[in-house]
Coordinates of C-alpha atoms in Angstrom, one line a residue:
Chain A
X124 CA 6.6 192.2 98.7
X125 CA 3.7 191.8 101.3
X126 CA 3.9 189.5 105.1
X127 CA 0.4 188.3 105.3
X128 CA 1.0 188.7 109.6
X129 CA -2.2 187.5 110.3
X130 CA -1.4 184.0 108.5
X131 CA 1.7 183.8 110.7
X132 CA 0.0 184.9 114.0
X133 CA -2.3 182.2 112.7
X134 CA 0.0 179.4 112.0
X135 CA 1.8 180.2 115.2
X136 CA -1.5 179.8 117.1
X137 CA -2.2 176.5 115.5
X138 CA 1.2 175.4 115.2
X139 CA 3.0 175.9 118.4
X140 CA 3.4 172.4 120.0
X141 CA 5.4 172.0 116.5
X142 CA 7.3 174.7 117.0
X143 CA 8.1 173.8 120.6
X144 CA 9.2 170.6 119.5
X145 CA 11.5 172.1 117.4
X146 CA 12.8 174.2 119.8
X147 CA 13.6 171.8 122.0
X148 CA 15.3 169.7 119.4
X149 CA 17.4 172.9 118.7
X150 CA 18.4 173.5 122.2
X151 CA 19.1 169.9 122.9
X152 CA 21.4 169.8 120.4
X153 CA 23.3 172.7 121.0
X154 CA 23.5 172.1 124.6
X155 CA 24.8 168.2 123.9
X156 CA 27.0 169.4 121.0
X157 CA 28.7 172.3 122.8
X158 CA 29.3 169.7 126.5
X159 CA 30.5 166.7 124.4
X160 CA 32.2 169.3 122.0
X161 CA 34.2 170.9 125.4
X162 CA 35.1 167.3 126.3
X163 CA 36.2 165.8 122.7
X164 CA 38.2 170.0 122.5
X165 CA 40.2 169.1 125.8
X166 CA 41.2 165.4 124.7
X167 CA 42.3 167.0 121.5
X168 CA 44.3 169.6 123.6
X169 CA 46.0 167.4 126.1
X170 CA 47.0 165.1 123.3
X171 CA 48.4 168.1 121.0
X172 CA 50.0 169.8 124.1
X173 CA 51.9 166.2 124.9
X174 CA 55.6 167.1 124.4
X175 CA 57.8 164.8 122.6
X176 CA 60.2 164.3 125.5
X177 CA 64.1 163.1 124.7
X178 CA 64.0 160.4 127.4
X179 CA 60.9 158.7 126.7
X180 CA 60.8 155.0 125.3
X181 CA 60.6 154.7 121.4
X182 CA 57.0 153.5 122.3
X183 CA 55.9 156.2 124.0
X184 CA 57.5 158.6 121.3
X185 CA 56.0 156.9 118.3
X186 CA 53.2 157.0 120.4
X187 CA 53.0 161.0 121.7
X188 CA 53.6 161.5 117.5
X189 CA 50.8 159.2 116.0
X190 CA 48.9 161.0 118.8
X191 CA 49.5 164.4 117.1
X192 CA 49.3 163.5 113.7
X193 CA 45.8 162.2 114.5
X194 CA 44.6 165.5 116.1
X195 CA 45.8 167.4 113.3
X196 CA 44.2 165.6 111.0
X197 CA 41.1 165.9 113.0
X198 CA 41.1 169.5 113.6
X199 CA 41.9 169.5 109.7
X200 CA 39.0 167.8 108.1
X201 CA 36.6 168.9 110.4
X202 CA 37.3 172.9 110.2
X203 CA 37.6 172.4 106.5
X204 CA 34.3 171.0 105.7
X205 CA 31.0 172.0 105.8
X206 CA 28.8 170.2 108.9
X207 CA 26.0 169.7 106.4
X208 CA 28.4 167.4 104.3
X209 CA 29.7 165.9 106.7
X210 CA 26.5 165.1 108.1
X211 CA 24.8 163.5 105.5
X212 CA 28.4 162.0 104.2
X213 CA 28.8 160.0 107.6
X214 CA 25.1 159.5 108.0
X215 CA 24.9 157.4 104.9
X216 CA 28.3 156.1 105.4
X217 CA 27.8 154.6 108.5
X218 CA 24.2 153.9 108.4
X219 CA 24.5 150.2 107.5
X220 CA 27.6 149.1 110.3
X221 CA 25.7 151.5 112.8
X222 CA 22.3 151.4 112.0
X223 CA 21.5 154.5 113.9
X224 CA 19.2 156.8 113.7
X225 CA 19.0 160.6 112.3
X226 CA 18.9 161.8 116.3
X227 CA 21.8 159.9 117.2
X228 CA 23.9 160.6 114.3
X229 CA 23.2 164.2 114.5
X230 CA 23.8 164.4 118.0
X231 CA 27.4 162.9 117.5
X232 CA 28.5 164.8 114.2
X233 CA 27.6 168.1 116.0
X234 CA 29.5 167.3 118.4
X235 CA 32.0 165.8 116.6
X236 CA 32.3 168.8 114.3
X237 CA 32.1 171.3 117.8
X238 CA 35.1 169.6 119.2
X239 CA 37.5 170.4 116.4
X240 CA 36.6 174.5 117.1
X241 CA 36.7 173.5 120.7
X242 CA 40.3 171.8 119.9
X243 CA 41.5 175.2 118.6
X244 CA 40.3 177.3 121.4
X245 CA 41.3 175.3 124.2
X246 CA 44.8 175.1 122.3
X247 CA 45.0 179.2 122.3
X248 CA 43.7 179.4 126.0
X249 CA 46.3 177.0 126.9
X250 CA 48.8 179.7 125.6
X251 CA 47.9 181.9 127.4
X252 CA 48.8 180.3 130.2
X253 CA 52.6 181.4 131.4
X254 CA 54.4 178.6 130.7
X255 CA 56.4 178.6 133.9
X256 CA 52.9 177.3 135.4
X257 CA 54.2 173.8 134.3
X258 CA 57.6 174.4 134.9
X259 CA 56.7 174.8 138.4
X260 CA 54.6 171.7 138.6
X261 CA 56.8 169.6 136.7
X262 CA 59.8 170.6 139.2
X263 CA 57.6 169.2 141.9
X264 CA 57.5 165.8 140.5
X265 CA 53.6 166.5 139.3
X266 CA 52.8 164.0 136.1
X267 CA 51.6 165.6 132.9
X268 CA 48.3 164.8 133.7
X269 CA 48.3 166.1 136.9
X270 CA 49.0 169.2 135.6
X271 CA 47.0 169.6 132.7
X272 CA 44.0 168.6 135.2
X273 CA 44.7 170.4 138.2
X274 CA 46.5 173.7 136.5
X275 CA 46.4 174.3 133.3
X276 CA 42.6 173.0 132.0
X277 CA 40.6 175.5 134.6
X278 CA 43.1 178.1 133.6
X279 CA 42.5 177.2 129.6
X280 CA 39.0 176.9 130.1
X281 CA 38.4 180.2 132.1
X282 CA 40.3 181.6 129.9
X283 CA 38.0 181.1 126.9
X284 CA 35.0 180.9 128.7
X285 CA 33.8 183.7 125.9
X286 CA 34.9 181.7 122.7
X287 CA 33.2 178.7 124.5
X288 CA 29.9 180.7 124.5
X289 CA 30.2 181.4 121.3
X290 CA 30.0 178.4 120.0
X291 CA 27.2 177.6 121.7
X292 CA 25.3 180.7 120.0
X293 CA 27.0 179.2 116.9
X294 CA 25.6 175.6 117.6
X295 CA 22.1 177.0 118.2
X296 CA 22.1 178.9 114.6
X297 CA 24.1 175.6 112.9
X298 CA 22.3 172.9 114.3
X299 CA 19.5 173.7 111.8
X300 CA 22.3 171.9 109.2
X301 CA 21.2 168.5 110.4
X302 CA 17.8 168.8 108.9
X303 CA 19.9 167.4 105.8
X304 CA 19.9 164.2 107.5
X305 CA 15.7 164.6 108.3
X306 CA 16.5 165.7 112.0
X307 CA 13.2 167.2 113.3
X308 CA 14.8 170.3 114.7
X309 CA 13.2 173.8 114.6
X310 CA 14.0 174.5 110.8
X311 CA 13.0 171.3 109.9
X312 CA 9.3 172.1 111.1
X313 CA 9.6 175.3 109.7
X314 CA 10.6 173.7 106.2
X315 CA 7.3 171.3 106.6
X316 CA 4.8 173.4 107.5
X317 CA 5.8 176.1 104.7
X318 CA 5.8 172.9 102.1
X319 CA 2.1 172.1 103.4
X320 CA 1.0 175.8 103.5
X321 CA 3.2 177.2 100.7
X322 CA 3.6 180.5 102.5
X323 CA 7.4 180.8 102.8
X324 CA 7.9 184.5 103.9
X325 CA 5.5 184.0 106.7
X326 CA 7.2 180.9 108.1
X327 CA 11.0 181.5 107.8
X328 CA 9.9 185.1 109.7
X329 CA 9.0 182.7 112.3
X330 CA 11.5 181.2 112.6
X331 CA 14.1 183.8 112.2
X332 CA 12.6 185.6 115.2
X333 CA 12.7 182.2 117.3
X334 CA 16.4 181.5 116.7
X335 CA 16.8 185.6 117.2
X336 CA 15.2 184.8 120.9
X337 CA 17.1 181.8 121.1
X338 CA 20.5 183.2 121.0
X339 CA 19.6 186.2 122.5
X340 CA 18.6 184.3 125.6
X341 CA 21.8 182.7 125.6
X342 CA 23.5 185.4 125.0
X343 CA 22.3 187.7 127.9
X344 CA 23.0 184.2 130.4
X345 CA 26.5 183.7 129.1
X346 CA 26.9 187.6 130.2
X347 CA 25.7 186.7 133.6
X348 CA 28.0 183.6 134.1
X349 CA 30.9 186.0 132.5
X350 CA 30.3 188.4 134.8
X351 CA 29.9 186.2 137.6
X352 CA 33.2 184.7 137.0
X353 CA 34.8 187.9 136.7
X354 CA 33.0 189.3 139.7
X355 CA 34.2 186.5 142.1
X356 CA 38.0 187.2 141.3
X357 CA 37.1 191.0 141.7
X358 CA 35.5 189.8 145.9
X359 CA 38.6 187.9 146.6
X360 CA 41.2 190.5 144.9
X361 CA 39.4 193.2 147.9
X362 CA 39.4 190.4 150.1
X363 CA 43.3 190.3 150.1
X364 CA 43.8 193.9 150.0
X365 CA 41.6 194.1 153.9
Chain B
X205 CA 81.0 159.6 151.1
X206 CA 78.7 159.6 149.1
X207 CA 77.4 163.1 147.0
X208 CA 73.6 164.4 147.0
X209 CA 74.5 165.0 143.6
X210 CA 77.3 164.3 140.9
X211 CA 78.1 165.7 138.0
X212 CA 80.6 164.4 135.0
X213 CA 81.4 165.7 131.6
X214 CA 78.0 167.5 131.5
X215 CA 77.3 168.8 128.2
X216 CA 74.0 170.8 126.3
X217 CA 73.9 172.1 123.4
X218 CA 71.2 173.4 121.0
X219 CA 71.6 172.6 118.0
X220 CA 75.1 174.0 117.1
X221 CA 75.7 176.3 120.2
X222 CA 77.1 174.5 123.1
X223 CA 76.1 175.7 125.9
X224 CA 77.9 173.6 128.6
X225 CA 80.8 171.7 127.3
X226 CA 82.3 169.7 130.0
X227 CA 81.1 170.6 133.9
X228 CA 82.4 168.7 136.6
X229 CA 80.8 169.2 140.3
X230 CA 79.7 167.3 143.3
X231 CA 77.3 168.7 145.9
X232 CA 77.5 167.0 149.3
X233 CA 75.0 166.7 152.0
X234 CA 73.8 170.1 153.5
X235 CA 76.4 172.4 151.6
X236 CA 75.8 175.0 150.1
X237 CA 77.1 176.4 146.7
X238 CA 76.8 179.0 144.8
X239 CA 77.0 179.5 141.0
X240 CA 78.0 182.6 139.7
X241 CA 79.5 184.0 136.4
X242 CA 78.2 186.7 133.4
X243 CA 75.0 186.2 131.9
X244 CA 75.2 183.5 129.0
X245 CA 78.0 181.5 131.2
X246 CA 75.5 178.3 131.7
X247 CA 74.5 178.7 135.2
X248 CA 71.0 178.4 134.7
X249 CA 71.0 176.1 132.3
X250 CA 73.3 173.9 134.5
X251 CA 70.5 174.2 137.2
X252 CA 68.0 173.0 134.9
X253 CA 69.8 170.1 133.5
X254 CA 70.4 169.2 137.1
X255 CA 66.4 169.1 137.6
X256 CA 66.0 167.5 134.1
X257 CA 63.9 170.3 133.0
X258 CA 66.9 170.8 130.2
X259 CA 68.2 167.6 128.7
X260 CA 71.4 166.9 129.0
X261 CA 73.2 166.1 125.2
X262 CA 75.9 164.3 127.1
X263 CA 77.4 163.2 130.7
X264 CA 76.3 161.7 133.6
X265 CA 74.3 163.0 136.4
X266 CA 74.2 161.1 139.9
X267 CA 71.8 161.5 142.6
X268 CA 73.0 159.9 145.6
X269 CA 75.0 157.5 143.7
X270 CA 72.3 156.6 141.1
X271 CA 72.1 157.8 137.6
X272 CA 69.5 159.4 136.7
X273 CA 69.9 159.7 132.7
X274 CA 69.6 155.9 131.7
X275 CA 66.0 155.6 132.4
X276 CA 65.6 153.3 135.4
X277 CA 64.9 156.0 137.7
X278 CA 61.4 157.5 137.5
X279 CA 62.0 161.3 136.8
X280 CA 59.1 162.9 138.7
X281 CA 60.0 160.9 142.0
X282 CA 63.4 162.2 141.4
X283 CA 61.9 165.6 140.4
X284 CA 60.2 165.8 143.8
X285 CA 63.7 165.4 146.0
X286 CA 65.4 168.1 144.0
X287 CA 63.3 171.2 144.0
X288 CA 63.6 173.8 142.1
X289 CA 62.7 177.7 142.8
X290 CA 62.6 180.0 140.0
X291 CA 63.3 183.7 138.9
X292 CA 59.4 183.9 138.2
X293 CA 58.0 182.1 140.3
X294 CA 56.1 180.0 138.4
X295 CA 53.0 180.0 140.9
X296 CA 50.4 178.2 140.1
X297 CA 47.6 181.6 139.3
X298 CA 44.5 179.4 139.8
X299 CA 45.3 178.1 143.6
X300 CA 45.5 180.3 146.5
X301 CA 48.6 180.7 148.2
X302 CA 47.9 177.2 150.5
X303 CA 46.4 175.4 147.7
X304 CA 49.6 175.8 145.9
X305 CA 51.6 174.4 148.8
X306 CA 49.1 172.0 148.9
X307 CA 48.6 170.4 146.0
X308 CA 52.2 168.7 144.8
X309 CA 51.7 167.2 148.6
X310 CA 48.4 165.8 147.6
X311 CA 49.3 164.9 144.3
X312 CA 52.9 163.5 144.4
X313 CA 53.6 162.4 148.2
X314 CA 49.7 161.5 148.5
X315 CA 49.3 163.1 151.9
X316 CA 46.2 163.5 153.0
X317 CA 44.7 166.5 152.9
X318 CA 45.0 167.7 156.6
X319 CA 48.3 166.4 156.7
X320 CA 48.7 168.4 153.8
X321 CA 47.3 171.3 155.3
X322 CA 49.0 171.4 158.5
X323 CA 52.7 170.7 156.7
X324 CA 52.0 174.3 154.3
X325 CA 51.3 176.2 157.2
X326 CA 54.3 175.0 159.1
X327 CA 56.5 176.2 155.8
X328 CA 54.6 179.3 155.0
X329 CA 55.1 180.7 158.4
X330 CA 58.5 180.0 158.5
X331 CA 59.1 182.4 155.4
X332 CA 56.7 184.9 156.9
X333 CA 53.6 184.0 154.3
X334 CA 51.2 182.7 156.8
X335 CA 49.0 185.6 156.7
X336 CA 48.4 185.4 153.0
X337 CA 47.2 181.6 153.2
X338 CA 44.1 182.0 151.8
X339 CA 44.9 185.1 149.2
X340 CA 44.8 184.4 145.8
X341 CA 48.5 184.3 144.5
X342 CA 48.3 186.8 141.7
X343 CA 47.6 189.7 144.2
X344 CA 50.8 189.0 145.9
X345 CA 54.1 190.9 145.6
X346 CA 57.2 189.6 144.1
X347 CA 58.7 189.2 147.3
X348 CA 56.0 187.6 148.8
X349 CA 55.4 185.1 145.6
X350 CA 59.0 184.1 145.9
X351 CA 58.7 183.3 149.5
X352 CA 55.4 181.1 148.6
X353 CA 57.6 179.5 145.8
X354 CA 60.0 178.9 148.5
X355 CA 57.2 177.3 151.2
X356 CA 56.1 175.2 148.1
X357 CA 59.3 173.6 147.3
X358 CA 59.9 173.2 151.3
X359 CA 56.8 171.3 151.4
X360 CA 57.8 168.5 149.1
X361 CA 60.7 167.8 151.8
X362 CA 63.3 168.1 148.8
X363 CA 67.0 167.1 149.9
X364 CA 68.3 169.6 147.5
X365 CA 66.7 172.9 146.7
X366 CA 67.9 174.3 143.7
X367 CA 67.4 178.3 143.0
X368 CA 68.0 179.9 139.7
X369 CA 68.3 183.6 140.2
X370 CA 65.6 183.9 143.2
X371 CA 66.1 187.6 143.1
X372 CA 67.2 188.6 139.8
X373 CA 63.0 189.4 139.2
X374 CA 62.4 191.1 142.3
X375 CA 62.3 195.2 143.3
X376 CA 65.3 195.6 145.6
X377 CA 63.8 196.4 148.6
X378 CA 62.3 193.1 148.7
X379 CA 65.4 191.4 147.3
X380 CA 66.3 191.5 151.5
X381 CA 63.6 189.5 152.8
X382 CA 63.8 186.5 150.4
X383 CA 67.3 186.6 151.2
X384 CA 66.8 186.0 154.8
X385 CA 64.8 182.9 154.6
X386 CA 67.5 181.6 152.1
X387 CA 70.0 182.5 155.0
X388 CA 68.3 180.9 157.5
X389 CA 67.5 177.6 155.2
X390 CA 71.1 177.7 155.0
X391 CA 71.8 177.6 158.4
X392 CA 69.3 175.0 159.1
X393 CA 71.2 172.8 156.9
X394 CA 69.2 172.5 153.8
X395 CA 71.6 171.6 150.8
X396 CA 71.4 174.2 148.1
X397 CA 72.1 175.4 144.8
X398 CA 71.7 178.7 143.8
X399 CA 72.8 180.9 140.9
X400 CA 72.6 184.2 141.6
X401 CA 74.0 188.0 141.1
X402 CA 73.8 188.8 144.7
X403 CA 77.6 188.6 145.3
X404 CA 77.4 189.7 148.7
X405 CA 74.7 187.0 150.1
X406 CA 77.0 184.3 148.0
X407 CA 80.0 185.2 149.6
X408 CA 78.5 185.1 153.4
X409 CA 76.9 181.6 153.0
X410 CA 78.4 179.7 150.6
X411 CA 80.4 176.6 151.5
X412 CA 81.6 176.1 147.8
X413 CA 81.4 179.0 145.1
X414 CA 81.6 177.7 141.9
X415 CA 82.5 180.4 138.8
X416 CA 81.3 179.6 135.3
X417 CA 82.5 181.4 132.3
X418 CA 81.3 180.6 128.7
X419 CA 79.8 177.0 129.6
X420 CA 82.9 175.6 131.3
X421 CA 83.6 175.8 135.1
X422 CA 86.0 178.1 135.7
X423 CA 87.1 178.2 139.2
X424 CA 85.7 176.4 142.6
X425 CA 86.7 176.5 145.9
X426 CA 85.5 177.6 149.3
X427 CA 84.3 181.6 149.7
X428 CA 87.2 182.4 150.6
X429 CA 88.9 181.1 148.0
X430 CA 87.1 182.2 145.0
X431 CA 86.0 186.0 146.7
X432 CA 89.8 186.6 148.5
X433 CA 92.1 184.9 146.7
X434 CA 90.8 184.1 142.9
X435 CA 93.5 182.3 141.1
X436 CA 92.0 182.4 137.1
X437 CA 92.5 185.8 135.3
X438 CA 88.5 185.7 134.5
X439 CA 87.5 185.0 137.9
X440 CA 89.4 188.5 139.0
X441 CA 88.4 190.2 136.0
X442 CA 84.3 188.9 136.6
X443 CA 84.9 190.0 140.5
X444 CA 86.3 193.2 140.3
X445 CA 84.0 194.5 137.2
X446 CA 81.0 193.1 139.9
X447 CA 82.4 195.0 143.2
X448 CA 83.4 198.3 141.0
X449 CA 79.4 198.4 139.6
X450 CA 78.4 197.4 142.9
X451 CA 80.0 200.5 144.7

């Protein structure tokens, strides 16, 4: 076993606006895939926490239950698969009624994929919500709307704020999946330039230090917004007590 | 004339327990009545049926004459007439204490917000809470959350404010204080419901008592009638057992 570290100090020399480029593919995908992950997550959520209520129409019933067999089934496939299949399944799939491109694919099945984790941890931060919270808006004539948006989605979301995180870290590490559908992210140039220079070791240590930096970063600034949100309810918990 | 609210052949059941089998009431305009009875009776759930928060499985409710049950009336209008204060509160724990005066106002009655504003003030200083406007709710008391869930419910305007055991969570020295503003609602006229275990305050302000016993009501009558003079076995038997663990 033997690094050749001058070849990779080399190739990183040489090499860097490749690298960056990957990098910023990386990012931009875990950034868009975590957002629109958090959106698609809190559409799942309202529709699963819809109750079935005995005086609405048979419309609206048939509706509320189509609604929650769909988000199961959701939550199902795309948990249960791997995101490299269904990358590459959907890509090809819907490459002809689509015609889209590698970016644009990947950018939608990671975020696609995202939102079904998302679905699940909004749904736990919404239980851990008192349920009296919407007993109390509900006996004030608020909608259910009005009180998933006003009361119980900052809750949920505050609530999870960590899980959230994590699957940003998570998206950073996994995005590198969608090279299977020839995104250029940052393991994608990795996987070309050790093709062209034939020196594996010395490239995938590379990389594994970049994504080690990467979600390190993220890490250490999801700690700071943590904290901060923790601190602020700390300020106004002294502010009552003066 | 007409009733705030009237009940016929009220039932709920889950499943095969039956909770309330055939209730019976009317509430009239600025009365108001207490529910009593043992734990399990149906006086809560009674209270909730009323604000549709509990389904009825059979019966009739009436709001000022109109049914409410059939579907023609819209249930979150009706919602906002008949309030509803609860054992726990039920805060909202990301508002401060205004914000959650403020934002059923905003939301349901679309106020404006300094209308809004000025009509939670007016409310939370009449239960005492004005102090605590800006505070964040979960640092509060339990006395001092149920007198924000009170200023809440005021703030909606309701014509019947119904409370389901407002003290039954509470430590019992501030058990007095929400008390008093229900006392002094009571005198201003506000038409109430309340279940509760405080025998004493139901006694002093009720117009109507009304004692359930396994999901049935019992006996009703004025205080007087019900406290002095109970004519049903159970209602004497419920009574005394009260005033003996009382003293």
């Amino acid at each position: 076993m033997s690094i050749d570290f001058h070849f990779a100090w080399q190739t990183l020399l040489d090499g860097w606006p490749l690298f960056a480029y990957g990098i910023a593919m990386t990012l931009a995908f875990a950034f868009v895939g975590t957002a629109c992950g958090l959106v698609l997550g809190l559409i799942i959520g309202a529709i699963h926490s819809m109750e079935i209520d005995p005086l609405d129409s048979t419309f609206k019933k048939i509706l509320k239950k189509c609604g929650h067999v769909f988000t199961s089934l959701y939550v199902w496939i795309f948990r249960g698969t791997p995101m490299m299949v269904q990358a590459v399944f959907l890509y090809y799939l819907l490459k002809p009624i689509l015609n889209w491109d590698g970016l644009t694919a990947g950018m939608i099945i990671i975020s696609i994929n995202t939102g079904a984790y998302m679905a699940e941890i909004i749904r736990s931060g919404i239980q851990a919500i008192d349920p009296g919270q919407s007993e109390g808006a509900k006996a004030l004539g608020m909608t259910n709307a009005q009180t998933l948006f006003s009361i119980i989605f900052p809750q949920a979301i505050k609530n999870s704020f960590p899980s959230i995180g994590n699957q940003l870290i998570v998206n950073i590490k996994d995005s590198c999946m969608l090279n299977a559908i020839a995104v250029t992210e940052l393991y994608f140039q990795a996987t070309s330039i050790a093709g062209s220079t034939m020196k594996y070791t010395e490239i995938y240590m590379l990389v594994a230090i970049m994504y080690l930096i990467l979600t390190s970063l993220a890490t250490a600034i999801l700690h700071f917004i943590e904290k901060k949100i923790t601190h602020t309810n700390q300020v106004s918990v002294m502010d009552n007590c003066a | 004339m007409e009733h705030v609210i009237e009940i016929q052949h009220l039932k709920k059941s889950y499943g095969n327990l039956d909770v309330l089998h055939d209730v019976n009431l009317s509430i009239d305009e600025g009365q108001v009545m207490t529910i009593i009875g043992s734990s399990g009776s149906g006086k809560s759930t009674l209270l909730r049926c009323i604000n549709l928060l509990e389904i009825p499985t059979g019966g009739t409710i009436a709001y000022r004459g109109k049914k409410i049950l059939d579907g023609n009336m819209n249930i979150n209008s009706y919602r906002s007439k008949v309030g509803m204060v609860f054992q726990s509160f039920n805060l909202f724990a990301n508002k401060t204490v205004l914000e959650n005066c403020m934002i059923a106002q905003i939301k349901v009655l679309k106020r404006n917000k300094e209308e809004a504003r000025q009509i939670a003030l007016k409310h939370l200083s009449a239960v005492g809470m004005e102090k605590f406007a800006q505070a964040s709710v979960t640092t509060l008391s339990g006395g001092q959350k149920q007198r924000v869930a009170i200023a809440r419910s005021l703030c909606m305007d309701p014509d019947v404010l119904l409370f389901d055991e407002p003290t039954s969570a509470l430590d019992p020295e501030m058990v007095g204080d929400v008390l008093e503003v229900m006392n002094s609602l009571a005198k201003e006229g506000l038409t109430m419901v309340v279940v509760t275990h405080e025998m004493q305050f139901a006694k002093e302000v009720s117009d109507v008592v009304c004692f359930m016993d396994k999901g049935y009501v019992c006996e009703i009558g004025t205080s007087d009638q019900i406290f002095n003079h109970p004519k049903e076995e159970r209602t004497k038997q419920f009574l005394s057992r009260y005033m003996n663990d009382a003293s």
